CSV table of C-alpha atoms and ligand atoms in Angstrom, one decimal:
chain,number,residue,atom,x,y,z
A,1,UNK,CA,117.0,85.5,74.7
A,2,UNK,CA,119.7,88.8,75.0
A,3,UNK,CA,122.3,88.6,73.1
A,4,UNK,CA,125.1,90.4,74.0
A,5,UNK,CA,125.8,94.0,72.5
A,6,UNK,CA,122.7,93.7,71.5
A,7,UNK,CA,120.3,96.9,73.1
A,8,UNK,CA,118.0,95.7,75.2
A,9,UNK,CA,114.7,95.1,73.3
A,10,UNK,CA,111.4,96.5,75.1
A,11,UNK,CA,109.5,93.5,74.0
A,12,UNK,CA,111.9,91.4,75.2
A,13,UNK,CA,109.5,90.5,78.1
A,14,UNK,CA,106.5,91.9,78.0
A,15,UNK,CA,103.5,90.0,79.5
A,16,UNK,CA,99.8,89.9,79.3
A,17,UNK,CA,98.1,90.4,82.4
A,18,UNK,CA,94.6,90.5,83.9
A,19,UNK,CA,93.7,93.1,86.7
A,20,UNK,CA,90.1,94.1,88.7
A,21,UNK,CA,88.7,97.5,89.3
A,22,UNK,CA,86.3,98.2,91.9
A,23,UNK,CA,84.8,100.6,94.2
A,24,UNK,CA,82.3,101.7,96.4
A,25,UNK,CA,83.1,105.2,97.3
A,26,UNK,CA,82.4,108.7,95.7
A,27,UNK,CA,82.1,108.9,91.5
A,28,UNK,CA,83.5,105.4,91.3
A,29,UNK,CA,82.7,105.0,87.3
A,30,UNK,CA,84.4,107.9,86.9
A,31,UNK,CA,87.4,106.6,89.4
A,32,UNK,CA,87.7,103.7,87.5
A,33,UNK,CA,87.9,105.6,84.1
A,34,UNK,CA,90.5,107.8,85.3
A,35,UNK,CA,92.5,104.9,87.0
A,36,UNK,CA,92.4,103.3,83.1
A,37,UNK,CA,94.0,106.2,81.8
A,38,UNK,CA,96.4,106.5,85.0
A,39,UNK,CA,97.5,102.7,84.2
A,40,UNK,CA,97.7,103.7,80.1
A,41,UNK,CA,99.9,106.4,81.1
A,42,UNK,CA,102.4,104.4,83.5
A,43,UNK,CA,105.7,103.4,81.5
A,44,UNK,CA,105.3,99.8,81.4
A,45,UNK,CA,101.9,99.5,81.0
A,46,UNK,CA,99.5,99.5,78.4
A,47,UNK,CA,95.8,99.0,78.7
A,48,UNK,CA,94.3,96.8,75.9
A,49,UNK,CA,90.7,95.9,77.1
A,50,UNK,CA,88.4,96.7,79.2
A,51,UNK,CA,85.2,95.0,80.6
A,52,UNK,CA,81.7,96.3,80.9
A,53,UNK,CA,81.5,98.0,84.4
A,54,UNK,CA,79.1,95.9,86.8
A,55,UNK,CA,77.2,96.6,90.0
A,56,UNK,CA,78.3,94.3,92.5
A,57,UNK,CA,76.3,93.0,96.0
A,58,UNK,CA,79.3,93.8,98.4
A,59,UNK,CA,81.1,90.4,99.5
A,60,UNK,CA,82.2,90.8,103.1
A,61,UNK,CA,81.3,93.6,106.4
A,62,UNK,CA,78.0,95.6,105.3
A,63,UNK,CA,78.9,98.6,103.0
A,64,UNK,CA,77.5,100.0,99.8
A,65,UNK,CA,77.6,98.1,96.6
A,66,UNK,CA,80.1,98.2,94.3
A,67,UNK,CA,81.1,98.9,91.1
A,68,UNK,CA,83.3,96.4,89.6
A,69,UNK,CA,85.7,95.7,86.1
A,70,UNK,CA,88.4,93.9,84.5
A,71,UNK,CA,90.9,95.0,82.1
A,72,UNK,CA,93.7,93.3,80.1
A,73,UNK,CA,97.1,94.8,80.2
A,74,UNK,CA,100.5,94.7,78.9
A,75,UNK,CA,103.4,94.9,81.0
A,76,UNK,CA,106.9,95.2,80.9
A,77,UNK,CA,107.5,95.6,84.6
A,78,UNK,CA,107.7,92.8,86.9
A,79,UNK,CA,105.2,91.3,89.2
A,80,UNK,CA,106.4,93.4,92.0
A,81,UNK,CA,106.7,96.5,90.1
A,82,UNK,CA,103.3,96.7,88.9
A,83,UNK,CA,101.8,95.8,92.2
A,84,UNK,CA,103.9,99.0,93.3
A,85,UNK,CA,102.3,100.8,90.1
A,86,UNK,CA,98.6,100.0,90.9
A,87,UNK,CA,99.0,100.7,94.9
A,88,UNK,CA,100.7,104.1,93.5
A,89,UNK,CA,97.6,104.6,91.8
A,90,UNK,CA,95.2,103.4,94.6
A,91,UNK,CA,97.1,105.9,96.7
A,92,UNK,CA,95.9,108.9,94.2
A,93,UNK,CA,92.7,108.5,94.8
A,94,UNK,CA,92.3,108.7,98.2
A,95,UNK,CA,92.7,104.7,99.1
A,96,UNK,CA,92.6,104.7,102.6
A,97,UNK,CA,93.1,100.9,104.6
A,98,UNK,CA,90.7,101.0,107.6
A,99,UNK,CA,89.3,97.7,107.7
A,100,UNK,CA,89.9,94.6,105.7
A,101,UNK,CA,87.5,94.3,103.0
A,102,UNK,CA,85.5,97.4,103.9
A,103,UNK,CA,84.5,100.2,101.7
A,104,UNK,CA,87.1,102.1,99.3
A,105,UNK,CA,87.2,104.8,96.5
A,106,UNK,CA,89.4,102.4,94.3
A,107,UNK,CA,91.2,98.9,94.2
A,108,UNK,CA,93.1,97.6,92.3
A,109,UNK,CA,93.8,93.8,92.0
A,110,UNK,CA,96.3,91.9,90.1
A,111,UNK,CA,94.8,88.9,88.8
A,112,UNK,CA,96.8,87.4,86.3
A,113,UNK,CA,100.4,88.0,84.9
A,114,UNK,CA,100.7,85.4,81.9
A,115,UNK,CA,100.7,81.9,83.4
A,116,UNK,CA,103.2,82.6,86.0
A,117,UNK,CA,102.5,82.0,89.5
A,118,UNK,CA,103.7,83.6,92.5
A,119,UNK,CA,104.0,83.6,96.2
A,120,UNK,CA,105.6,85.9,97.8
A,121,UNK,CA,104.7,87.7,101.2
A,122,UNK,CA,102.9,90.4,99.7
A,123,UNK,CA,101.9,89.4,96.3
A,124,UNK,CA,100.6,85.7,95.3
A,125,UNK,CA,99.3,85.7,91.9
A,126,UNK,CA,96.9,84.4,90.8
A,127,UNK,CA,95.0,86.3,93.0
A,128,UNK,CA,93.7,84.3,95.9
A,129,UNK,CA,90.2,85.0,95.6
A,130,UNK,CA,89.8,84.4,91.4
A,131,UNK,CA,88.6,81.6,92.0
A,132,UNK,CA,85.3,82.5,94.1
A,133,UNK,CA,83.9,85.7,93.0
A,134,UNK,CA,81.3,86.0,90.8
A,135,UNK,CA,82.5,90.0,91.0
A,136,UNK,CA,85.6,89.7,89.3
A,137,UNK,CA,84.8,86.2,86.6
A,138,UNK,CA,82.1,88.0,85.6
A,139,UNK,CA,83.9,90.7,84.3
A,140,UNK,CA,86.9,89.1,83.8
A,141,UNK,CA,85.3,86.0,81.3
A,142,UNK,CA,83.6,88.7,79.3
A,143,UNK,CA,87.4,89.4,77.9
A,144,UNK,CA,89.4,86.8,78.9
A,145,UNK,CA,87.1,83.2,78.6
A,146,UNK,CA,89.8,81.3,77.3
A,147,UNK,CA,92.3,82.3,79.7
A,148,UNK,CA,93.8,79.8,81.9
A,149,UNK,CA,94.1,80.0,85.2
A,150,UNK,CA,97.6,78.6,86.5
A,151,UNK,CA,96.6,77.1,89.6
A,152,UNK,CA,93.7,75.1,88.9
A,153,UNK,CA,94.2,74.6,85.0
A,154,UNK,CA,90.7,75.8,84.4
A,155,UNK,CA,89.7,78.4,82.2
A,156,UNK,CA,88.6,81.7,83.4
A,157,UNK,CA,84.9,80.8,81.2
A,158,UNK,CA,84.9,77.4,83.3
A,159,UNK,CA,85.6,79.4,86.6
A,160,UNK,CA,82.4,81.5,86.1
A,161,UNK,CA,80.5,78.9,85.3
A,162,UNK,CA,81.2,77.5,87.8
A,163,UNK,CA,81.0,80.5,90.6
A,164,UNK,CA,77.7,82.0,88.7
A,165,UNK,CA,76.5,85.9,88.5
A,166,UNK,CA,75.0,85.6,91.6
A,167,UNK,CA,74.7,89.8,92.9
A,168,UNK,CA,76.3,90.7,89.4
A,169,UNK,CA,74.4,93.2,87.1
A,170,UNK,CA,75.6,95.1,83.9
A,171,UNK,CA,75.6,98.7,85.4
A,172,UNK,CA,73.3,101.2,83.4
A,173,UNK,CA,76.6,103.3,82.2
A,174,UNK,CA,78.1,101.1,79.5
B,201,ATP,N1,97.4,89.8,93.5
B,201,ATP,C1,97.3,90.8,94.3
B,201,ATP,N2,96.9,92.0,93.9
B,201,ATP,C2,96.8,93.1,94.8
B,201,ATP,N3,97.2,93.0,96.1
B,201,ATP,C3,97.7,91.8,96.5
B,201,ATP,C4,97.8,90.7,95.7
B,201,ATP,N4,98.4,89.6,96.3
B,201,ATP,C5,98.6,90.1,97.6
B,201,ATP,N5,98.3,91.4,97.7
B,201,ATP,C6,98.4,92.2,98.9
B,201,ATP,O1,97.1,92.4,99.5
B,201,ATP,C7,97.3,93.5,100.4
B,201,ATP,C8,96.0,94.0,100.8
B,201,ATP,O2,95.3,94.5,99.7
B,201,ATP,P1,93.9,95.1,99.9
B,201,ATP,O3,93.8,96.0,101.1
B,201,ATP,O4,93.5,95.7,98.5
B,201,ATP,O5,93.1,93.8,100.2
B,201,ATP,P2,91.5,93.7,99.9
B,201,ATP,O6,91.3,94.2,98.5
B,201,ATP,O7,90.8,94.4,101.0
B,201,ATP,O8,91.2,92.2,100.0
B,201,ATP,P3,91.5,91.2,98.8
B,201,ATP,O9,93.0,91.0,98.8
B,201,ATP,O10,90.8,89.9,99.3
B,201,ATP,O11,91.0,91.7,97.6
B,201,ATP,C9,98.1,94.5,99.6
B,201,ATP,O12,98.9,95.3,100.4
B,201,ATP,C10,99.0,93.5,98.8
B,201,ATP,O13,100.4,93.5,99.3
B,202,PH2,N1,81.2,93.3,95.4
B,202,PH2,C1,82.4,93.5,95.8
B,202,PH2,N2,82.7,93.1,97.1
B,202,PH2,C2,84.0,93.3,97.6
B,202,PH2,C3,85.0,93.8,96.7
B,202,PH2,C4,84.6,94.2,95.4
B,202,PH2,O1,85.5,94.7,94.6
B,202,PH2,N3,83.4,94.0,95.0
B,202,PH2,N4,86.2,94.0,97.2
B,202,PH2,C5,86.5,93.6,98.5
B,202,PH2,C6,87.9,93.7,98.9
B,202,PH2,O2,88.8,93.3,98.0
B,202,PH2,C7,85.6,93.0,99.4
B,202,PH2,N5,84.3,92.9,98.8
């Protein structure tokens, strides 16, 4: 709640939020350790956890495996502005869109922003996809189990139980 005169306190709405990693391109471990630091050093966002990285059978056209993650953030920017943050990132590391789904250096997903849920054109949160891949509950239960996810009311643990660890392996680097 602002009250008035009063300055405008930083904390006033920060959020806890959940994002993916992944990438099947170049040096991706080492893509997705400088992304991290990218995202700690962006004003509005500060990395708390990180999951184990995992090697990931690719869902979708075929293309190398992946290398996958989940981290725990938080945010005082608003949905939009940290989907603009992580694309900025993305864009730094050579992201190019060919095909949908197909191969790329780094993405960066938002999957969770508290327990808001949104639906805009270009950003529904949560992401679409939480629900069905083992590549991101995997990761994403090893630090957040006990989240729950908006939509369904399920917990992220119950989620990937339910999806399994099918193509999922702890990657050797951890
Ligand atoms: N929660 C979200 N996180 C990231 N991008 C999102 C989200 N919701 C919608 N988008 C939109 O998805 C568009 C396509 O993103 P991208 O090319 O990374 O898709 P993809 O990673 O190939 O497929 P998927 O969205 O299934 O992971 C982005 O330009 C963005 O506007
Ligand atoms: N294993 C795996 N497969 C994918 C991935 C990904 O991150 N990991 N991302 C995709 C587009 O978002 C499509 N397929």
């Amino acid at each position: 709640m602002q009250h008035p005169g009063q300055p405008d306190n930083p904390n006033d709405h920060d959020e806890r939020c959940a994002i993916a990693l992944g990438g099947n391109l170049g040096n991706v471990e080492a893509t997705l350790t400088s992304a991290l630091a990218d995202l700690n050093a962006t004003d509005g966002i500060r990395v708390e956890t990180k999951s184990r990285w995992y090697r990931t059978a690719p869902v979708g056209p075929p293309q190398p495996e992946y290398l996958n993650g989940c981290a725990l953030l938080t945010v005082s920017l608003l949905p939009v502005e940290l989907l603009a943050a992580l694309q900025a990132i993305e864009a730094g590391y050579g992201r190019e869109r060919r095909e949908r789904w197909g191969p790329r250096t780094l993405d960066l997903d938002v999957l969770l922003y508290g327990d808001r849920v949104v639906d805009l054109p270009r950003l529904q949160i949560p992401h679409p996809h939480l629900g069905e891949r083992a590549f991101v509950l995997v990761p994403l239960a090893e630090i957040a189990a006990d989240w729950i996810e908006p939509r369904s009311g399920l917990s992220i643990g119950q989620l990937a139980a339910r999806v399994g660890n099918t193509g999922v392996r702890l990657a050797a680097a951890n």
